[in-house]
mmCIF file of C-alpha atoms in Angstrom:
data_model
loop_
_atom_site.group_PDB
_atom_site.id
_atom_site.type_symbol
_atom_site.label_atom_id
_atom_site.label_comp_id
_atom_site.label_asym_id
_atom_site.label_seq_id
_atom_site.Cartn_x
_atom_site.Cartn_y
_atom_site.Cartn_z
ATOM 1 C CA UNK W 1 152.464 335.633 -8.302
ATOM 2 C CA UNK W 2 149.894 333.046 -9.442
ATOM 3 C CA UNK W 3 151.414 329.941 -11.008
ATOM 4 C CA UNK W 4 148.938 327.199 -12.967
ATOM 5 C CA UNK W 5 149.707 324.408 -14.888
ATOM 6 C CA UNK W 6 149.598 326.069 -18.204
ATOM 7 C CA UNK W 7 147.938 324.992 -21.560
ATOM 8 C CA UNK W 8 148.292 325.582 -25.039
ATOM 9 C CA UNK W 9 144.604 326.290 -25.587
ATOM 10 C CA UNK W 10 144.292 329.661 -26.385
ATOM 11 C CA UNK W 11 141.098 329.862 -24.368
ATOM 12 C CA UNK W 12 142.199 328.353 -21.418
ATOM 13 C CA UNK W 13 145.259 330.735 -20.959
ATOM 14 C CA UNK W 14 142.483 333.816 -21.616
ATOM 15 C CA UNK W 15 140.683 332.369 -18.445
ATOM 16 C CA UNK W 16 143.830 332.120 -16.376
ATOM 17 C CA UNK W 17 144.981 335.697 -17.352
ATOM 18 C CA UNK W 18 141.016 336.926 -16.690
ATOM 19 C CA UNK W 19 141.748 335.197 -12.784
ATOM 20 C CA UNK W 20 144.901 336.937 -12.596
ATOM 21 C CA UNK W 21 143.357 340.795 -13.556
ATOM 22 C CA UNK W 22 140.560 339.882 -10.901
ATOM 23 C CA UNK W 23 142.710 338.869 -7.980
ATOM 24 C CA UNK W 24 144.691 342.192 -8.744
ATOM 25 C CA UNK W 25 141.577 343.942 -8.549
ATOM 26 C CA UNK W 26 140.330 342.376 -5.864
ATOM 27 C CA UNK W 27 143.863 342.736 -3.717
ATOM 28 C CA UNK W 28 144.795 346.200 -4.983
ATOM 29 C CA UNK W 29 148.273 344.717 -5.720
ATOM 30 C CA UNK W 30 150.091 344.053 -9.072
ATOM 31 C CA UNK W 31 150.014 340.482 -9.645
ATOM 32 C CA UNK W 32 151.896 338.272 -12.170
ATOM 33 C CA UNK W 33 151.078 335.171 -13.358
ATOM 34 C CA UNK W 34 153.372 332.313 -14.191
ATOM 35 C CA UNK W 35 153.440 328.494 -15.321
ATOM 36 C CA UNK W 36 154.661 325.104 -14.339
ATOM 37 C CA UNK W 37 154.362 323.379 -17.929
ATOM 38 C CA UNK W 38 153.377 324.196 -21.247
ATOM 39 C CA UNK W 39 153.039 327.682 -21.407
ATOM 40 C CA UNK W 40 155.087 331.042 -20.808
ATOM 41 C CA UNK W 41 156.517 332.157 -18.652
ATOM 42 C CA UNK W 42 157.625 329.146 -16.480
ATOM 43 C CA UNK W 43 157.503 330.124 -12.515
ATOM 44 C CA UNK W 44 161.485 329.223 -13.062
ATOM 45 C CA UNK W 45 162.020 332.096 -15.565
ATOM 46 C CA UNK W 46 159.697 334.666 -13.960
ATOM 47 C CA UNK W 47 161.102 334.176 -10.589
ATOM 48 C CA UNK W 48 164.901 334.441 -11.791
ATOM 49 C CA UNK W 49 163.791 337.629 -14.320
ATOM 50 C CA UNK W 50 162.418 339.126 -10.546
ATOM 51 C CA UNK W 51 165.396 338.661 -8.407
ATOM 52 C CA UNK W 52 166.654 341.971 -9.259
ATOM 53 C CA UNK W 53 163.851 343.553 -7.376
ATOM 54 C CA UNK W 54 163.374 343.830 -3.457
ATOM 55 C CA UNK W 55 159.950 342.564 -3.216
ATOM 56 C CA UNK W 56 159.769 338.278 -3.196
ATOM 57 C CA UNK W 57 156.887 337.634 -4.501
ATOM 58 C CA UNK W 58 154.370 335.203 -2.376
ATOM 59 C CA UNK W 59 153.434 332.472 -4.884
ATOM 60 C CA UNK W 60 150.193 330.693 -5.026
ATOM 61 C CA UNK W 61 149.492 327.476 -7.235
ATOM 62 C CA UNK W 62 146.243 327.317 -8.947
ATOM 63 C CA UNK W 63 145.626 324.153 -8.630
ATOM 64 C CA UNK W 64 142.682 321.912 -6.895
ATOM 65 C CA UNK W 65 144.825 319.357 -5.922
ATOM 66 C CA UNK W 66 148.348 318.386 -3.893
ATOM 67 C CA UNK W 67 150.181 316.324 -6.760
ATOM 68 C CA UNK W 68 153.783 316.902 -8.388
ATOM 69 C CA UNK W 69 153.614 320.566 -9.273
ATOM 70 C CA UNK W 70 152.492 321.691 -5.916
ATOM 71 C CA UNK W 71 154.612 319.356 -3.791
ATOM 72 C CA UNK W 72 158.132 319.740 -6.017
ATOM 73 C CA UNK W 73 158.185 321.890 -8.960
ATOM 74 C CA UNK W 74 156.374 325.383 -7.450
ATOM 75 C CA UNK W 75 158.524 324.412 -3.418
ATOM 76 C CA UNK W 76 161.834 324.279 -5.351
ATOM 77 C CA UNK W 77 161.532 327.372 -7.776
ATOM 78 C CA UNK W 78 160.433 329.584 -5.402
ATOM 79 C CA UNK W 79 163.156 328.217 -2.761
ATOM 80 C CA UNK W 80 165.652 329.166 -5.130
ATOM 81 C CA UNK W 81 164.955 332.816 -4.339
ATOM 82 C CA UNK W 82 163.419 332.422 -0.659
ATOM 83 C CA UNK W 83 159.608 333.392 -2.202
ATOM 84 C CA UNK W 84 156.943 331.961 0.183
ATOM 85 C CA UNK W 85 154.197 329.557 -1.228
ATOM 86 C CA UNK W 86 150.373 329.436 0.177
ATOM 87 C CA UNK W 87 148.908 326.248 -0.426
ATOM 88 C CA UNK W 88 147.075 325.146 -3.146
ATOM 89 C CA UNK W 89 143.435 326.332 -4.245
ATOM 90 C CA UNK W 90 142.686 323.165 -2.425
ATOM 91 C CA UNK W 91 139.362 321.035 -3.309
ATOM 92 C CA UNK W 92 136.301 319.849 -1.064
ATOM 93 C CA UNK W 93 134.056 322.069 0.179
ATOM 94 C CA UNK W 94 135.616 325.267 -0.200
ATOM 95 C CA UNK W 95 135.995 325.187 -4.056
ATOM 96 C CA UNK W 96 132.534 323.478 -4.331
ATOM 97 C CA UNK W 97 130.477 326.639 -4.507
ATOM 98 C CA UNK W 98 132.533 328.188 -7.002
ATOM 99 C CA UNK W 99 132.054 324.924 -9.010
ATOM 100 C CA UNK W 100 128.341 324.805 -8.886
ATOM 101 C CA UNK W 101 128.042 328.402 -9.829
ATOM 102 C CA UNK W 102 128.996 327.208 -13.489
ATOM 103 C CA UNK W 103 127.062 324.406 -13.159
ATOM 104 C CA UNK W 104 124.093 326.594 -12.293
ATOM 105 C CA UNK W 105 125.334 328.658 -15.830
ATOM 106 C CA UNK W 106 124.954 325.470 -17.369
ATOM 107 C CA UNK W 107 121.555 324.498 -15.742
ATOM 108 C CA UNK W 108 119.818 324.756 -12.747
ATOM 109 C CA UNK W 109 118.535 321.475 -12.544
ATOM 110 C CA UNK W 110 121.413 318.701 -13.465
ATOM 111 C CA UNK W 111 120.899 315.487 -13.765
ATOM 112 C CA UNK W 112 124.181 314.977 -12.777
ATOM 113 C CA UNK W 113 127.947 315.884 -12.702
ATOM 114 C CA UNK W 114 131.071 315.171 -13.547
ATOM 115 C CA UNK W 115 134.547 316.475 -11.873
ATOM 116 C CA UNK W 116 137.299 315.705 -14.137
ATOM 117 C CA UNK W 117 141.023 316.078 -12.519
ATOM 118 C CA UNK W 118 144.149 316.550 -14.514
ATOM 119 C CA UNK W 119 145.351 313.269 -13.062
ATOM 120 C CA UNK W 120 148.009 312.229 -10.653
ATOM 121 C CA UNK W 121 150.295 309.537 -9.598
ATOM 122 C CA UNK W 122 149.833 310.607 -5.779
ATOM 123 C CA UNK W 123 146.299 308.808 -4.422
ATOM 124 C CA UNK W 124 146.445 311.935 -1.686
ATOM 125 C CA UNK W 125 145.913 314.207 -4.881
ATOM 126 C CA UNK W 126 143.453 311.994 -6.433
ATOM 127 C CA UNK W 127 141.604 311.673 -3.243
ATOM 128 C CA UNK W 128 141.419 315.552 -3.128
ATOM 129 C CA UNK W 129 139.436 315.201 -6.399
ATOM 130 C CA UNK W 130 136.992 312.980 -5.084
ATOM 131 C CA UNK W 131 135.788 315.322 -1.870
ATOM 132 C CA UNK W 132 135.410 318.012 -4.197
ATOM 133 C CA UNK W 133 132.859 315.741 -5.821
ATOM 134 C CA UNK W 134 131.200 314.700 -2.764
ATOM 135 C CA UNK W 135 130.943 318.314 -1.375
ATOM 136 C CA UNK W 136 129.909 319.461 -4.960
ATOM 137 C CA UNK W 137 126.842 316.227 -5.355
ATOM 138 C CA UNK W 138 125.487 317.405 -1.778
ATOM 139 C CA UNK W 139 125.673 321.231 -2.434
ATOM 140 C CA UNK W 140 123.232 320.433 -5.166
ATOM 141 C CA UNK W 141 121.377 318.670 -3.289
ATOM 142 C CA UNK W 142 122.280 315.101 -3.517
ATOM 143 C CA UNK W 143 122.659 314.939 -7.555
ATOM 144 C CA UNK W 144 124.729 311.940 -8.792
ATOM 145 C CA UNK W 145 128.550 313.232 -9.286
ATOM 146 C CA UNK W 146 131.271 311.397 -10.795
ATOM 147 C CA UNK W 147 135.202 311.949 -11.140
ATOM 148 C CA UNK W 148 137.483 311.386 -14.284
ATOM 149 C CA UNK W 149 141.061 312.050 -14.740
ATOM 150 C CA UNK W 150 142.847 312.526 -17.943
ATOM 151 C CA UNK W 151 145.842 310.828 -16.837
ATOM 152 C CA UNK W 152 147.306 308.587 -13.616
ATOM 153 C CA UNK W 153 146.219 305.498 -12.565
#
């Protein structure tokens, strides 16, 4: 079961349901997709709809960095029915490549770029944010990156 933030943008919630058809397709395995805010189903309410059934799911947060969701909210839902978690999508290095693919659908030659993070209160998850950038400015080849945040401090 994947579990993102969630969103209200109709859009966004397109690409998150487009991720979760490919990583079926690309596991062979049904896979379900769930939310810690915003949107529907919460992980809460798909986890409790699930305990009827004798497979526990193995959840995995979509999410680039270590802040609230990942380290409370997605832990204690899926300890309520003994699921495992992975960790995170994680940032630095290994999501750099996946990031400069769009860049490259953007342009092949930026100028620069900017990483923009949901925000957090937790400097560990903020700091996350910023080695994605660094990875991301030297994968392409030493072009000026910067990091925003919609919200923290």
């Amino acid at each position: 079961m994947l579990v993102a933030h969630g969103t209200k943008d109709p859009a966004g919630l397109a690409v998150l349901a487009d991720v979760r058809e490919a990583v079926g397709r690309r596991l062979g395995v049904p896979v379900s997709l769930s939310y810690v805010d915003v949107a529907t189903p919460l992980l809460s309410h798909a986890l409790a709809a699930r305990t009827e059934s004798l497979v526990v799911p193995l959840i995995a947060p979509l999410f680039m960095a270590r802040g609230f969701h990942v380290e409370v909210d997605v832990p204690r839902a899926a300890g309520e029915i003994g699921a495992p978690v992975t960790n995170h999508l994680g940032a630095g290095a290994a999501l750099a490549p996946a990031l400069l693919a769009r860049v490259h659908e953007v342009t092949r030659a930026p100028g620069g770029i900017v990483v923009l993070g949901a925000g957090s209160t937790r400097a560990a998850a903020r700091a996350e944010i910023l080695d994605t950038a660094r990875a991301l400015g030297s994968m392409a080849g030493g072009v000026p990156t910067w990091v925003g945040f919609l919200s923290g401090p």
